[in-house]
Amino acid sequence: MPNPRSRSNARALPPAVSAFVEATNGFDLERLVVAFADDALVNDQLQEYWGKEAIRGWAERDIIGERLTIAVTKIVRKHSNCIVTANVDGDFDKRGLPDPLVSTFYFTAHDRLIMQLIILRSRCDV
């Protein structure tokens, strides 16, 4: 049975997740929002955003507005879930944050759309 883990490889990402990463790194708000289902949920560091309107506000402020970039370091795929570990950078206040800042993005996709995204800062020191 193949190992569900793979190193950073854009072709290993499901289409919706790949669109999210590419839109984020390209600072493309419209493409980023289109990757989500109308009733999707984003939970970013324990703050919830339900539906495209709320997700658009979050993405405009916290992703595009902070010029966030995602450098994928690990991908794990299992059924409709894709777990992406990445080094995150951008124009946000980095005081007190580790370098590199590692986050884990827990995607659930269906019909080429993101249904749920949970983002947590990963601790490398444990």
CSV table of C-alpha atoms in Angstrom, one decimal:
chain,number,residue,atom,x,y,z
A,1,MET,CA,0.0,0.0,0.0
A,2,PRO,CA,1.5,3.4,-0.9
A,3,ASN,CA,2.6,5.8,1.8
A,4,PRO,CA,0.1,8.8,2.0
A,5,ARG,CA,3.1,11.1,2.8
A,6,SER,CA,4.9,12.9,0.1
A,7,ARG,CA,7.3,15.8,-0.1
A,8,SER,CA,6.4,19.2,-1.5
A,9,ASN,CA,5.0,18.6,-5.0
A,10,ALA,CA,2.3,20.8,-6.5
A,11,ARG,CA,1.0,17.8,-8.5
A,12,ALA,CA,0.4,15.9,-5.3
A,13,LEU,CA,-2.1,18.5,-4.1
A,14,PRO,CA,-5.8,18.2,-4.9
A,15,PRO,CA,-7.0,20.8,-7.4
A,16,ALA,CA,-8.8,23.0,-4.7
A,17,VAL,CA,-5.8,22.9,-2.4
A,18,SER,CA,-3.4,23.7,-5.2
A,19,ALA,CA,-5.6,26.6,-6.2
A,20,PHE,CA,-5.6,27.9,-2.6
A,21,VAL,CA,-1.7,27.7,-2.4
A,22,GLU,CA,-1.2,29.3,-5.8
A,23,ALA,CA,-3.8,32.1,-5.2
A,24,THR,CA,-2.2,32.8,-1.8
A,25,ASN,CA,1.3,33.0,-3.2
A,26,GLY,CA,0.1,35.1,-6.1
A,27,PHE,CA,-1.9,37.5,-3.8
A,28,ASP,CA,-5.0,36.7,-5.9
A,29,LEU,CA,-8.1,37.3,-3.7
A,30,GLU,CA,-10.7,36.3,-6.3
A,31,ARG,CA,-9.0,33.0,-7.2
A,32,LEU,CA,-8.5,32.2,-3.5
A,33,VAL,CA,-12.2,32.8,-2.7
A,34,VAL,CA,-13.4,30.7,-5.7
A,35,ALA,CA,-11.6,27.7,-4.3
A,36,PHE,CA,-14.1,27.5,-1.4
A,37,ALA,CA,-17.7,26.1,-1.3
A,38,ASP,CA,-20.4,28.6,-0.6
A,39,ASP,CA,-21.0,27.2,2.9
A,40,ALA,CA,-17.3,26.4,3.7
A,41,LEU,CA,-15.7,26.9,7.1
A,42,VAL,CA,-12.3,28.3,7.8
A,43,ASN,CA,-10.9,28.1,11.3
A,44,ASP,CA,-7.6,30.1,11.4
A,45,GLN,CA,-5.9,29.9,14.8
A,46,LEU,CA,-9.2,29.1,16.5
A,47,GLN,CA,-11.2,32.0,14.9
A,48,GLU,CA,-14.1,30.7,12.7
A,49,TYR,CA,-15.2,32.1,9.4
A,50,TRP,CA,-18.4,30.6,7.9
A,51,GLY,CA,-19.4,31.1,4.3
A,52,LYS,CA,-17.8,32.9,1.4
A,53,GLU,CA,-18.5,36.4,2.6
A,54,ALA,CA,-16.8,35.8,5.9
A,55,ILE,CA,-14.0,33.9,4.2
A,56,ARG,CA,-13.5,36.7,1.7
A,57,GLY,CA,-13.1,39.2,4.6
A,58,TRP,CA,-10.6,36.9,6.3
A,59,ALA,CA,-8.6,36.3,3.1
A,60,GLU,CA,-8.6,39.9,2.2
A,61,ARG,CA,-7.3,41.0,5.6
A,62,ASP,CA,-5.2,38.1,6.8
A,63,ILE,CA,-3.9,36.4,3.7
A,64,ILE,CA,-3.8,38.9,0.8
A,65,GLY,CA,-3.5,42.0,3.1
A,66,GLU,CA,-0.6,40.5,5.0
A,67,ARG,CA,1.0,39.3,1.7
A,68,LEU,CA,1.1,35.8,3.2
A,69,THR,CA,3.2,33.2,1.3
A,70,ILE,CA,3.1,29.4,1.8
A,71,ALA,CA,6.1,27.2,1.1
A,72,VAL,CA,4.8,23.6,1.3
A,73,THR,CA,7.2,21.2,3.1
A,74,LYS,CA,4.9,18.2,3.6
A,75,ILE,CA,1.7,16.8,2.1
A,76,VAL,CA,-0.4,14.0,3.6
A,77,ARG,CA,-3.5,12.9,1.7
A,78,LYS,CA,-6.2,10.6,3.1
A,79,HIS,CA,-9.6,10.3,1.5
A,80,SER,CA,-11.1,13.8,1.1
A,81,ASN,CA,-8.5,15.3,3.5
A,82,CYS,CA,-5.2,16.9,2.6
A,83,ILE,CA,-2.9,18.0,5.4
A,84,VAL,CA,-0.3,20.5,4.3
A,85,THR,CA,2.6,21.6,6.5
A,86,ALA,CA,4.3,24.8,5.3
A,87,ASN,CA,6.7,27.6,6.2
A,88,VAL,CA,4.6,30.7,6.3
A,89,ASP,CA,5.9,34.2,5.6
A,90,GLY,CA,4.5,37.6,4.9
A,91,ASP,CA,4.3,41.2,6.0
A,92,PHE,CA,2.7,40.5,9.4
A,93,ASP,CA,4.2,41.3,12.8
A,94,LYS,CA,6.7,38.5,13.4
A,95,ARG,CA,7.7,39.5,16.9
A,96,GLY,CA,7.8,36.5,19.2
A,97,LEU,CA,7.2,34.0,16.4
A,98,PRO,CA,9.7,31.3,15.5
A,99,ASP,CA,11.7,31.4,12.2
A,100,PRO,CA,10.6,29.7,10.2
A,101,LEU,CA,7.0,30.0,11.1
A,102,VAL,CA,5.5,26.6,10.5
A,103,SER,CA,1.7,26.1,10.1
A,104,THR,CA,-0.4,23.1,9.3
A,105,PHE,CA,-3.3,23.5,6.9
A,106,TYR,CA,-6.0,20.8,7.3
A,107,PHE,CA,-8.1,20.8,4.1
A,108,THR,CA,-11.3,18.9,3.5
A,109,ALA,CA,-12.4,19.1,-0.2
A,110,HIS,CA,-15.4,17.8,-2.2
A,111,ASP,CA,-16.2,18.3,-5.8
A,112,ARG,CA,-13.0,20.4,-6.4
A,113,LEU,CA,-14.0,22.9,-3.7
A,114,ILE,CA,-12.6,23.4,-0.2
A,115,MET,CA,-15.4,22.6,2.3
A,116,GLN,CA,-13.3,23.1,5.5
A,117,LEU,CA,-9.9,24.6,6.3
A,118,ILE,CA,-8.4,24.5,9.7
A,119,ILE,CA,-5.0,26.3,10.2
A,120,LEU,CA,-2.9,25.8,13.2
A,121,ARG,CA,0.6,27.0,14.0
A,122,SER,CA,2.9,24.0,14.4
A,123,ARG,CA,5.3,23.7,17.2
A,124,CYS,CA,8.7,22.4,16.1
A,125,ASP,CA,10.1,22.5,19.7
A,126,VAL,CA,8.0,19.6,21.1
